[in-house]
Short mmCIF file of C-alpha atoms and ligand atoms in Angstrom, two decimals:
data_model
loop_
_atom_site.label_atom_id
_atom_site.label_comp_id
_atom_site.label_asym_id
_atom_site.label_seq_id
_atom_site.Cartn_x
_atom_site.Cartn_y
_atom_site.Cartn_z
CA UNK A 21 132.57 123.20 76.00
CA UNK A 22 131.72 120.35 78.27
CA UNK A 23 129.95 122.35 80.99
CA UNK A 24 126.58 122.49 79.26
CA UNK A 25 126.05 118.74 78.78
CA UNK A 26 127.25 118.05 82.31
CA UNK A 27 124.85 120.61 83.69
CA UNK A 28 122.08 119.09 81.67
CA UNK A 29 122.98 115.63 82.84
CA UNK A 30 123.08 116.67 86.48
CA UNK A 31 119.76 118.38 86.13
CA UNK A 32 118.23 115.22 84.67
CA UNK A 33 119.75 113.20 87.49
CA UNK A 34 118.63 115.70 90.12
CA UNK A 35 114.88 115.38 89.86
CA UNK A 36 114.58 111.61 90.40
CA UNK A 37 117.21 111.81 93.13
CA UNK A 38 115.25 114.47 94.99
CA UNK A 39 112.08 112.43 94.58
CA UNK A 40 113.85 109.33 95.84
CA UNK A 41 115.18 110.97 98.98
CA UNK A 42 111.93 112.73 99.79
CA UNK A 43 110.14 109.38 99.46
CA UNK A 44 112.72 107.77 101.71
CA UNK A 45 112.23 110.52 104.28
CA UNK A 46 108.48 110.15 104.07
CA UNK A 47 108.73 106.40 104.54
CA UNK A 48 111.07 106.74 107.53
CA UNK A 49 108.67 109.14 109.18
CA UNK A 50 105.80 106.78 108.50
CA UNK A 51 107.71 103.84 110.01
CA UNK A 52 108.62 105.85 113.10
CA UNK A 53 105.02 106.96 113.57
CA UNK A 54 103.73 103.41 113.11
CA UNK A 55 106.13 101.96 115.65
CA UNK A 56 105.43 104.72 118.15
CA UNK A 57 101.71 104.10 117.88
CA UNK A 58 102.15 100.34 118.37
CA UNK A 59 103.39 101.02 121.90
CA UNK A 60 101.12 103.83 123.05
CA UNK A 61 97.50 103.40 124.15
CA UNK A 62 94.71 103.16 123.27
CA UNK A 63 95.05 99.66 121.81
CA UNK A 64 92.21 98.47 119.63
CA UNK A 65 92.17 94.82 120.69
CA UNK A 66 89.21 93.94 118.47
CA UNK A 67 91.07 95.19 115.44
CA UNK A 68 94.25 93.34 116.42
CA UNK A 69 92.25 90.16 116.85
CA UNK A 70 90.55 90.54 113.47
CA UNK A 71 93.93 91.04 111.80
CA UNK A 72 95.42 88.03 113.60
CA UNK A 73 92.67 85.85 112.16
CA UNK A 74 92.87 87.46 108.73
CA UNK A 75 96.62 87.26 108.40
CA UNK A 76 97.27 84.08 110.35
CA UNK A 77 94.41 81.70 109.93
CA UNK A 78 93.56 82.45 106.32
CA UNK A 79 97.20 82.32 105.23
CA UNK A 80 97.65 78.79 106.55
CA UNK A 81 96.68 76.97 103.31
CA UNK A 82 99.02 79.10 101.22
CA UNK A 83 101.92 78.67 103.64
CA UNK A 84 101.28 74.93 103.93
CA UNK A 85 101.27 74.43 100.17
CA UNK A 86 104.36 76.54 99.64
CA UNK A 87 106.44 74.90 102.31
CA UNK A 88 105.47 71.31 101.61
CA UNK A 89 106.53 71.61 97.97
CA UNK A 90 109.67 73.50 98.97
CA UNK A 91 110.63 70.66 101.31
CA UNK A 92 109.89 68.07 98.64
CA UNK A 93 111.94 69.84 96.00
CA UNK A 94 114.90 70.28 98.31
CA UNK A 95 114.86 66.55 99.09
CA UNK A 96 114.90 65.70 95.38
CA UNK A 97 117.54 68.27 94.46
CA UNK A 98 119.92 67.50 97.28
CA UNK A 99 119.62 63.77 96.65
CA UNK A 100 120.49 64.06 92.98
CA UNK A 101 123.17 66.66 93.67
CA UNK A 102 124.85 64.92 96.59
CA UNK A 103 124.81 61.49 95.01
CA UNK A 104 127.71 62.72 92.86
CA UNK A 105 129.82 62.82 96.03
CA UNK A 106 128.23 59.79 97.59
CA UNK A 107 126.75 62.01 100.27
CA UNK A 108 123.09 61.06 99.88
CA UNK A 109 122.79 60.56 103.63
CA UNK A 110 122.94 64.32 104.07
CA UNK A 111 119.48 64.76 102.51
CA UNK A 112 117.62 64.90 105.84
CA UNK A 113 119.88 67.55 107.32
CA UNK A 114 119.94 69.60 104.13
CA UNK A 115 116.16 69.62 104.10
CA UNK A 116 116.10 70.59 107.76
CA UNK A 117 118.56 73.44 107.41
CA UNK A 118 117.24 74.89 104.19
CA UNK A 119 113.61 74.75 105.26
CA UNK A 120 114.05 76.25 108.72
CA UNK A 121 116.67 78.84 107.85
CA UNK A 122 115.59 79.93 104.42
CA UNK A 123 112.64 78.44 102.64
CA UNK A 124 109.92 78.54 105.23
CA UNK A 125 110.55 82.16 106.27
CA UNK A 126 111.35 83.62 102.84
CA UNK A 127 108.77 81.78 100.76
CA UNK A 128 106.00 82.16 103.34
CA UNK A 129 106.74 85.85 103.65
CA UNK A 130 106.67 86.34 99.89
CA UNK A 131 103.35 84.54 99.65
CA UNK A 132 101.88 86.50 102.56
CA UNK A 133 103.17 89.73 101.01
CA UNK A 134 101.13 88.92 97.92
CA UNK A 135 98.06 88.00 99.89
CA UNK A 136 98.06 90.29 102.90
CA UNK A 137 100.27 93.20 101.90
CA UNK A 138 98.16 93.74 98.80
CA UNK A 139 94.92 93.48 100.77
CA UNK A 140 96.16 96.02 103.33
CA UNK A 141 97.19 98.46 100.64
CA UNK A 142 93.85 98.04 98.85
CA UNK A 143 91.76 98.42 101.99
CA UNK A 144 93.61 101.39 103.46
CA UNK A 145 93.97 102.94 100.01
CA UNK A 146 90.22 102.73 99.46
CA UNK A 147 89.65 104.25 102.88
CA UNK A 148 92.01 107.07 101.94
CA UNK A 149 90.43 107.96 98.59
CA UNK A 150 86.88 107.70 99.96
CA UNK A 151 87.86 110.00 102.86
CA UNK A 152 87.20 107.32 105.47
CA UNK A 153 90.61 108.08 107.00
CA UNK A 154 89.68 111.75 107.31
CA UNK A 155 86.40 110.62 108.84
CA UNK A 156 88.32 108.63 111.46
CA UNK A 157 90.31 111.73 112.31
CA UNK A 158 87.20 113.86 112.68
CA UNK A 159 85.81 111.25 115.06
CA UNK A 160 88.85 111.87 117.31
CA UNK A 161 90.39 108.55 116.36
CA UNK A 162 94.02 108.35 115.33
CA UNK A 163 94.19 106.33 112.09
CA UNK A 164 97.68 105.13 113.01
CA UNK A 165 96.32 103.58 116.19
CA UNK A 166 93.06 102.32 114.73
CA UNK A 167 94.23 101.03 111.34
CA UNK A 168 97.98 100.70 111.15
CA UNK A 169 99.18 99.62 114.60
CA UNK A 170 96.80 96.60 114.71
CA UNK A 171 98.06 95.42 111.32
CA UNK A 172 101.70 95.82 112.24
CA UNK A 173 101.30 94.16 115.64
CA UNK A 174 99.29 91.24 114.24
CA UNK A 175 101.66 90.72 111.36
CA UNK A 176 104.78 90.69 113.54
CA UNK A 177 103.17 88.18 115.92
CA UNK A 178 101.63 85.91 113.35
CA UNK A 179 104.39 85.49 110.77
CA UNK A 180 106.68 83.58 113.17
CA UNK A 181 103.78 81.29 114.06
CA UNK A 182 103.09 80.66 110.39
CA UNK A 183 106.76 79.96 109.78
CA UNK A 184 106.90 77.52 112.68
CA UNK A 185 104.03 75.61 111.15
CA UNK A 186 105.71 75.92 107.76
CA UNK A 187 108.92 74.43 109.23
CA UNK A 188 107.07 71.33 110.34
CA UNK A 189 105.19 70.93 107.07
CA UNK A 190 108.29 71.55 104.95
CA UNK A 191 110.32 68.98 106.85
CA UNK A 192 107.43 66.60 106.53
CA UNK A 193 107.44 67.20 102.74
CA UNK A 194 111.13 66.29 102.63
CA UNK A 195 110.44 63.20 104.69
CA UNK A 196 107.68 62.04 102.33
CA UNK A 197 109.92 62.34 99.28
CA UNK A 198 112.90 60.88 101.12
CA UNK A 199 111.07 57.84 102.36
CA UNK A 200 108.52 57.07 99.65
CA UNK A 201 110.41 58.22 96.55
CA UNK A 202 114.09 57.99 97.39
CA UNK A 203 113.82 54.90 99.56
CA UNK A 204 115.32 56.12 102.85
CA UNK A 205 114.63 54.13 105.97
CA UNK A 206 111.97 56.14 107.90
CA UNK A 207 113.59 55.63 111.30
CA UNK A 208 117.00 56.66 110.01
CA UNK A 209 115.60 59.71 108.26
CA UNK A 210 113.83 60.88 111.41
CA UNK A 211 116.86 60.17 113.56
CA UNK A 212 119.15 62.12 111.27
CA UNK A 213 116.68 65.01 111.25
CA UNK A 214 116.49 65.10 115.04
CA UNK A 215 120.25 64.75 115.47
CA UNK A 216 120.82 67.76 113.29
CA UNK A 217 118.13 69.91 114.85
CA UNK A 218 119.67 73.11 116.20
CA UNK A 219 117.94 75.88 118.05
CA UNK A 220 119.84 78.53 116.09
CA UNK A 221 118.39 77.34 112.76
CA UNK A 222 114.88 77.66 114.07
CA UNK A 223 115.36 80.98 115.85
CA UNK A 224 116.99 82.71 112.89
CA UNK A 225 114.01 81.61 110.82
CA UNK A 226 111.64 83.06 113.38
CA UNK A 227 113.57 86.33 113.70
CA UNK A 228 113.40 86.64 109.94
CA UNK A 229 109.69 85.93 110.02
CA UNK A 230 109.05 88.72 112.53
CA UNK A 231 111.08 91.20 110.47
CA UNK A 232 109.30 90.14 107.28
CA UNK A 233 105.95 90.50 109.01
CA UNK A 234 106.89 94.05 109.93
CA UNK A 235 107.98 94.81 106.36
CA UNK A 236 104.77 93.40 104.85
CA UNK A 237 102.45 95.34 107.16
CA UNK A 238 104.35 98.61 107.01
CA UNK A 239 104.74 98.61 103.22
CA UNK A 240 101.10 97.60 102.73
CA UNK A 241 99.86 100.32 105.06
CA UNK A 242 102.30 102.95 103.78
CA UNK A 243 101.32 102.51 100.15
CA UNK A 244 97.64 102.46 101.01
CA UNK A 245 97.88 105.46 103.32
CA UNK A 246 99.66 107.59 100.72
CA UNK A 247 97.54 106.57 97.78
CA UNK A 248 95.60 109.21 95.91
CA UNK A 249 93.49 109.60 92.82
CA UNK A 250 90.66 107.11 92.95
CA UNK A 251 90.60 103.50 91.84
CA UNK A 252 93.75 103.77 89.78
CA UNK A 253 95.67 105.15 92.74
CA UNK A 254 94.53 102.24 94.86
CA UNK A 255 95.59 99.81 92.13
CA UNK A 256 99.04 101.37 92.00
CA UNK A 257 99.29 101.21 95.79
CA UNK A 258 98.53 97.49 95.72
CA UNK A 259 101.15 96.75 93.09
CA UNK A 260 103.74 98.94 94.78
CA UNK A 261 103.19 97.34 98.15
CA UNK A 262 103.76 93.82 96.78
CA UNK A 263 106.80 94.76 94.72
CA UNK A 264 108.46 96.87 97.40
CA UNK A 265 107.83 94.45 100.24
CA UNK A 266 109.03 91.48 98.16
CA UNK A 267 112.28 93.23 97.33
CA UNK A 268 112.79 94.36 100.92
CA UNK A 269 112.12 90.82 102.14
CA UNK A 270 114.85 89.45 99.88
CA UNK A 271 117.29 92.18 100.91
CA UNK A 272 116.65 91.73 104.62
CA UNK A 273 116.81 87.96 104.21
CA UNK A 274 120.39 88.42 103.10
CA UNK A 275 121.22 90.95 105.81
CA UNK A 276 119.82 88.84 108.65
CA UNK A 277 121.48 85.69 107.35
CA UNK A 278 124.74 87.63 107.28
CA UNK A 279 124.26 88.80 110.86
CA UNK A 280 123.77 85.28 112.17
CA UNK A 281 126.00 83.12 110.03
CA UNK A 282 128.85 85.10 108.47
CA UNK A 283 132.14 84.47 110.13
CA UNK B 27 78.81 140.74 121.49
CA UNK B 28 80.63 137.55 122.40
CA UNK B 29 83.61 136.29 120.46
CA UNK B 30 82.91 134.28 117.31
CA UNK B 31 82.87 130.50 117.57
CA UNK B 32 85.20 130.23 114.59
CA UNK B 33 87.45 133.04 113.41
CA UNK B 34 89.59 132.61 110.31
CA UNK B 35 92.19 135.22 109.48
CA UNK B 36 94.26 135.50 106.29
CA UNK B 37 94.21 131.78 105.53
CA UNK B 38 96.43 130.56 102.70
CA UNK B 39 96.76 127.08 101.23
CA UNK B 40 98.43 125.94 98.02
CA UNK B 41 99.15 122.51 96.59
CA UNK B 42 102.47 122.80 94.84
CA UNK B 43 102.09 125.79 92.54
CA UNK B 44 98.31 125.68 92.60
CA UNK B 45 97.00 128.32 95.00
CA UNK B 46 93.64 127.22 96.39
CA UNK B 47 93.00 129.50 99.37
CA UNK B 48 94.46 132.98 99.01
CA UNK B 49 93.73 134.93 102.16
CA UNK B 50 90.40 133.88 103.62
CA UNK B 51 88.85 135.98 106.37
CA UNK B 52 85.68 134.60 107.88
CA UNK B 53 83.86 134.60 111.20
CA UNK B 54 81.06 132.34 112.39
CA UNK B 55 79.09 133.27 115.46
CA UNK B 56 77.98 130.75 118.06
CA UNK B 57 74.76 129.03 117.02
CA UNK B 58 74.89 130.52 113.54
CA UNK B 59 74.38 128.59 110.34
CA UNK B 60 76.79 129.84 107.69
CA UNK B 61 76.70 128.58 104.13
CA UNK B 62 79.72 128.93 101.86
CA UNK B 63 78.89 128.87 98.18
CA UNK B 64 81.29 128.72 95.28
CA UNK B 65 82.03 126.89 92.06
CA UNK B 66 83.43 123.40 91.76
CA UNK B 67 87.08 123.19 92.64
CA UNK B 68 87.27 126.60 94.29
CA UNK B 69 88.55 125.05 97.50
CA UNK B 70 85.44 124.75 99.63
CA UNK B 71 86.33 121.28 100.86
CA UNK B 72 89.90 122.39 101.43
CA UNK B 73 88.62 125.22 103.63
CA UNK B 74 86.66 122.81 105.84
CA UNK B 75 89.60 120.43 106.07
CA UNK B 76 91.86 123.27 107.18
CA UNK B 77 89.45 124.25 109.95
CA UNK B 78 89.41 120.65 111.14
CA UNK B 79 93.17 120.33 111.01
CA UNK B 80 93.08 117.53 108.42
CA UNK B 81 95.04 119.78 106.09
CA UNK B 82 97.69 122.15 107.38
CA UNK B 83 97.40 125.68 105.97
CA UNK B 84 100.50 127.43 104.67
CA UNK B 85 99.74 130.67 106.46
CA UNK B 86 97.06 132.28 108.58
CA UNK B 87 95.18 131.62 111.75
CA UNK B 88 92.06 129.70 112.68
CA UNK B 89 90.58 130.21 116.12
CA UNK B 90 87.93 127.84 117.44
CA UNK B 91 86.57 129.03 120.79
CA UNK B 92 89.51 131.46 120.86
CA UNK B 93 92.00 128.61 120.59
CA UNK B 94 94.45 128.37 117.72
CA UNK B 95 93.97 125.32 115.52
CA UNK B 96 96.88 125.75 113.13
CA UNK B 97 99.96 123.85 114.21
CA UNK B 98 98.63 122.24 117.38
CA UNK B 99 99.62 118.72 118.48
CA UNK B 100 97.73 115.52 117.61
CA UNK B 101 96.40 115.29 121.15
CA UNK B 102 94.94 118.78 121.05
CA UNK B 103 93.45 118.03 117.65
CA UNK B 104 91.66 115.00 119.08
CA UNK B 105 90.22 117.24 121.75
CA UNK B 106 89.18 119.74 119.09
CA UNK B 107 87.50 117.00 117.05
CA UNK B 108 85.50 115.81 120.01
CA UNK B 109 83.40 118.97 119.71
CA UNK B 110 83.02 118.72 115.94
CA UNK B 111 80.92 116.59 113.63
CA UNK B 112 81.28 116.29 109.89
CA UNK B 113 79.12 115.10 107.03
CA UNK B 114 81.48 114.23 104.20
CA UNK B 115 80.84 115.03 100.56
CA UNK B 116 81.06 111.36 99.59
CA UNK B 117 79.60 109.99 102.82
CA UNK B 118 82.89 108.39 103.91
CA UNK B 119 81.05 105.73 105.87
CA UNK B 120 83.26 102.93 107.20
CA UNK B 121 82.41 100.02 104.95
CA UNK B 122 83.89 97.44 107.29
CA UNK B 123 81.32 98.38 109.94
CA UNK B 124 77.55 98.10 109.99
CA UNK B 125 75.31 101.14 109.79
CA UNK B 126 74.71 101.39 113.53
CA UNK B 127 78.41 100.90 114.29
CA UNK B 128 79.12 103.81 111.98
CA UNK B 129 76.64 106.02 113.77
CA UNK B 130 77.81 104.92 117.21
CA UNK B 131 81.52 105.13 116.39
CA UNK B 132 82.22 108.30 118.34
CA UNK B 133 80.06 107.15 121.23
CA UNK B 134 81.87 103.82 121.59
CA UNK B 135 85.45 104.88 120.84
CA UNK B 136 85.55 108.28 122.52
CA UNK B 137 82.73 108.55 124.99
CA UNK B 138 83.27 104.93 126.10
CA UNK B 139 79.63 104.06 125.91
CA UNK B 140 78.63 100.41 126.30
CA UNK B 141 77.98 98.75 122.94
CA UNK B 142 74.38 97.93 123.89
CA UNK B 143 73.56 101.44 124.97
CA UNK B 144 75.41 102.84 121.96
CA UNK B 145 73.34 100.72 119.62
CA UNK B 146 70.11 101.96 121.23
CA UNK B 147 71.34 105.53 120.87
CA UNK B 148 72.36 104.91 117.25
CA UNK B 149 68.92 103.55 116.44
CA UNK B 150 67.37 106.61 118.06
CA UNK B 151 69.49 108.97 115.96
CA UNK B 152 68.78 106.91 112.83
CA UNK B 153 65.08 107.31 113.48
CA UNK B 154 65.66 111.03 113.92
CA UNK B 155 67.03 111.20 110.36
CA UNK B 156 64.14 109.13 109.09
CA UNK B 157 65.67 105.67 108.87
CA UNK B 158 63.92 102.57 110.20
CA UNK B 159 65.63 100.48 112.89
CA UNK B 160 66.06 97.52 110.51
CA UNK B 161 68.61 99.56 108.55
CA UNK B 162 70.90 99.48 111.59
CA UNK B 163 72.39 96.07 110.89
CA UNK B 164 72.93 96.56 107.16
CA UNK B 165 76.29 97.38 105.66
CA UNK B 166 76.69 100.91 104.20
CA UNK B 167 77.24 99.44 100.73
CA UNK B 168 73.69 98.07 100.80
CA UNK B 169 72.20 101.57 101.05
CA UNK B 170 71.15 104.03 98.35
CA UNK B 171 72.96 107.35 98.03
CA UNK B 172 70.25 109.25 99.87
CA UNK B 173 70.23 106.75 102.71
CA UNK B 174 74.02 106.96 102.96
CA UNK B 175 73.75 110.74 103.32
CA UNK B 176 71.29 110.25 106.14
CA UNK B 177 73.58 107.79 107.88
CA UNK B 178 76.46 110.23 107.42
CA UNK B 179 74.29 112.91 108.96
CA UNK B 180 73.36 110.62 111.84
CA UNK B 181 77.06 109.88 112.46
CA UNK B 182 77.87 113.59 112.39
CA UNK B 183 75.26 114.52 115.02
CA UNK B 184 75.37 111.38 117.21
CA UNK B 185 78.03 112.77 119.55
CA UNK B 186 76.06 116.02 119.94
CA UNK B 187 78.87 118.23 118.67
CA UNK B 188 79.03 121.99 119.17
CA UNK B 189 80.15 122.57 115.59
CA UNK B 190 78.91 120.64 112.56
CA UNK B 191 80.32 120.76 109.04
CA UNK B 192 78.24 119.73 106.05
CA UNK B 193 80.15 119.23 102.82
CA UNK B 194 77.66 119.35 99.95
CA UNK B 195 74.88 117.57 101.83
CA UNK B 196 72.46 117.58 98.89
CA UNK B 197 74.70 116.99 95.88
CA UNK B 198 73.59 114.00 93.83
CA UNK B 199 70.14 113.75 95.43
CA UNK B 200 66.77 114.34 93.83
CA UNK B 201 65.07 117.67 94.74
CA UNK B 202 62.66 116.11 97.20
CA UNK B 203 65.32 114.13 99.01
CA UNK B 204 67.46 117.29 99.02
CA UNK B 205 64.72 119.14 100.78
CA UNK B 206 64.31 116.34 103.29
CA UNK B 207 68.02 116.55 104.06
CA UNK B 208 67.76 120.34 104.37
CA UNK B 209 65.00 119.95 106.93
CA UNK B 210 67.04 117.36 108.81
CA UNK B 211 70.02 119.70 108.89
CA UNK B 212 67.93 122.59 110.20
CA UNK B 213 66.28 120.35 112.77
CA UNK B 214 69.48 118.79 114.03
CA UNK B 215 71.41 122.05 114.14
CA UNK B 216 68.66 123.92 115.93
CA UNK B 217 67.95 120.90 118.12
CA UNK B 218 71.54 120.76 119.29
CA UNK B 219 72.01 124.51 119.32
CA UNK B 220 75.12 123.86 117.25
CA UNK B 221 77.16 126.15 115.06
CA UNK B 222 77.00 124.96 111.46
CA UNK B 223 79.20 125.51 108.42
CA UNK B 224 77.70 124.17 105.21
CA UNK B 225 79.30 124.05 101.81
CA UNK B 226 77.17 123.80 98.76
CA UNK B 227 76.51 124.95 95.24
CA UNK B 228 72.84 124.03 95.54
CA UNK B 229 71.21 127.47 95.88
CA UNK B 230 67.83 126.13 96.99
CA UNK B 231 69.56 124.36 99.84
CA UNK B 232 71.65 127.42 100.70
CA UNK B 233 68.58 129.66 100.90
CA UNK B 234 66.85 127.24 103.18
CA UNK B 235 69.50 126.49 105.76
CA UNK B 236 71.55 129.69 105.85
CA UNK B 237 71.47 132.42 108.47
CA UNK B 238 74.23 133.98 106.44
CA UNK B 239 75.89 133.20 103.11
CA UNK B 240 79.50 133.73 102.04
CA UNK B 241 80.82 133.33 98.53
CA UNK B 242 84.24 131.87 97.80
CA UNK B 243 85.90 132.83 94.54
CA UNK B 244 89.55 132.56 93.50
CA UNK B 245 90.69 131.76 97.00
CA UNK B 246 88.96 134.68 98.71
CA UNK B 247 85.61 135.40 100.34
CA UNK B 248 84.33 138.00 97.89
CA UNK B 249 80.92 138.61 99.43
CA UNK B 250 78.91 137.78 102.55
CA UNK B 251 75.46 138.61 103.84
CA UNK B 252 71.99 137.29 104.57
CA UNK B 253 69.75 135.61 101.99
CA UNK B 254 67.76 138.85 101.65
CA UNK B 255 70.90 140.87 101.07
CA UNK B 256 72.01 138.28 98.54
CA UNK B 257 68.87 138.75 96.47
CA UNK B 258 69.38 142.51 96.40
CA UNK B 259 73.12 142.62 95.89
CA UNK B 260 74.74 144.29 92.91
CA UNK B 261 77.79 142.07 93.17
CA UNK B 262 78.06 140.64 89.68
CA UNK B 263 79.85 137.49 90.77
CA UNK B 264 77.12 136.62 93.26
CA UNK B 265 74.37 137.49 90.79
CA UNK B 266 75.90 135.27 88.15
CA UNK B 267 76.29 132.40 90.58
CA UNK B 268 72.76 132.49 91.98
CA UNK B 269 71.30 132.82 88.50
CA UNK B 270 73.49 129.97 87.28
CA UNK B 271 74.46 131.84 84.14
CA UNK B 272 77.49 131.16 81.98
CA UNK B 273 77.58 134.88 81.06
CA UNK B 274 79.32 137.18 83.51
CA UNK B 275 82.61 137.92 85.27
CA UNK B 276 83.15 134.30 86.41
CA UNK B 277 84.93 132.45 83.66
CA UNK B 278 84.93 128.68 83.71
CA UNK B 279 88.10 127.13 82.37
CA UNK B 280 87.02 124.39 80.03
N1 ATP C 303 95.08 116.71 98.78
C1 ATP C 303 95.16 117.47 97.68
N2 ATP C 303 96.29 117.49 96.95
C2 ATP C 303 96.39 118.26 95.85
N3 ATP C 303 95.43 119.06 95.41
C3 ATP C 303 94.28 119.10 96.08
C4 ATP C 303 94.08 118.30 97.26
N4 ATP C 303 92.85 118.54 97.73
C5 ATP C 303 92.29 119.44 96.89
N5 ATP C 303 93.14 119.78 95.91
C6 ATP C 303 92.89 120.75 94.85
O1 ATP C 303 92.32 121.89 95.42
C7 ATP C 303 91.29 122.41 94.60
C8 ATP C 303 90.04 122.63 95.42
O2 ATP C 303 89.52 121.37 95.82
P1 ATP C 303 88.21 121.23 96.70
O3 ATP C 303 87.99 119.78 96.90
O4 ATP C 303 88.32 122.07 97.91
O5 ATP C 303 87.11 121.82 95.74
P2 ATP C 303 85.60 122.10 96.09
O6 ATP C 303 85.42 123.56 96.12
O7 ATP C 303 85.20 121.34 97.29
O8 ATP C 303 84.89 121.53 94.79
P3 ATP C 303 83.59 120.62 94.66
O9 ATP C 303 82.45 121.56 94.72
O10 ATP C 303 83.73 120.02 93.31
O11 ATP C 303 83.62 119.63 95.78
C9 ATP C 303 91.11 121.43 93.47
O12 ATP C 303 91.65 122.00 92.32
C10 ATP C 303 91.89 120.22 93.85
O13 ATP C 303 92.53 119.70 92.73
MG1 MG C 304 84.20 119.63 97.71
#
């Protein structure tokens, strides 16, 4: 009879599936609660400010390094690739498009996810396992408003700013390689960059950045908030937040690109 | 007689299959200091967290000032918390804030006190629990365990709550420091005229601060009475617990 093995198989399949959907439900609830609390007073401006500095200012070096090398690599790659078709002149515009649309938002977000998402998960996770979150509650303070909303708000505001800076630095990286290594005429390179500049390229990058900022903060806070079981639990939360937000960033990168550019 | 400050009826709480609270009935009168004793892991902390609405019970009712706590909205919970203070088992001090900011947290965030005035008040409360003003600007991680307990105590009483919870206030402290904390608890509770619920398995501490003692065992309150009654009781569970003997009806799963 085949019924037995099928039953067994379904049973094996059932448990993880149930876990998966209950997690998904839990996460959706958490997201809804976070968003709701971003828009309802009281607002803890001090906390928002501290997060803005933490996420924005201290991420600048990482974002700058990432984007400048990304721009430089794209200049090299596109030059060697396009020279096969005699299209070397396209280097400036390829750098411009790939940095603003893709590289600056995606790479910056991945780096910030490693830096900030992990820190959020670790901090909130520690507060959870040492009962500091319960302590907030007993002091009539909503942890969603005091801890989570400031992180989400700051992250959504600051990621686009970081990406804008990353755009400039990345394009500059391409320019340096183009002019000093590949021998382009500086004036021509700049002119071709400016001629190809389109608002849509920049705005899609910034929309992506805001969405990625949301993902990073929410996944960092979610994993921290739900962590249990001491130091090991906090460690798991940190890892999970980086892995899950990185994957979500890549998925949403595709989805948003599709929304703007698929015909 | 007036209604009890806190009235718990048939309270149940389980985590998955593990039943922790299995029908608790307990009343605490206004201004009374009740101590709940019981072994490790019997659900004493869970009981306190249910009363505060941090955990949601599966069944039962908790009335605080004749108002139901179970299943109320977040807003009502915030209101409820504004008349409660809590000293956590592990301190639970905010390590991103300085000592005085911890103590003044409720004053600044909920009673909208000016930071300057709040700091003065925090320093006053710190002195009340025996800490010098120069501790105020330290970070909680720079303090010893006993000092952290005192700061936790200061934070719990700073808002002058009507009800204060103490979760194992003396665990992990030397006997002398324990006694100092006991005195501080008695002083602050009597000083505020507050209702107090203390959880402990430190019998010396229980004897000192309790008006009445209740014993939690296997999810139920199996005995309650005054310290005098406790010393005379024939209840074998209570006798075993206060004598700290491994022989008796209470079996410890090893
Ligand atoms: N959030 C939770 N999730 C799952 N189980 C929990 C949770 N909180 C407590 N428990 C379980 O409930 C039981 C009672 O825990 P509780 O912390 O109330 O014990 P306790 O009486 O305070 O012990 P101790 O004296 O050691 O502090 C324990 O077995 C614990 O594993
Ligand atoms: Mg406990």
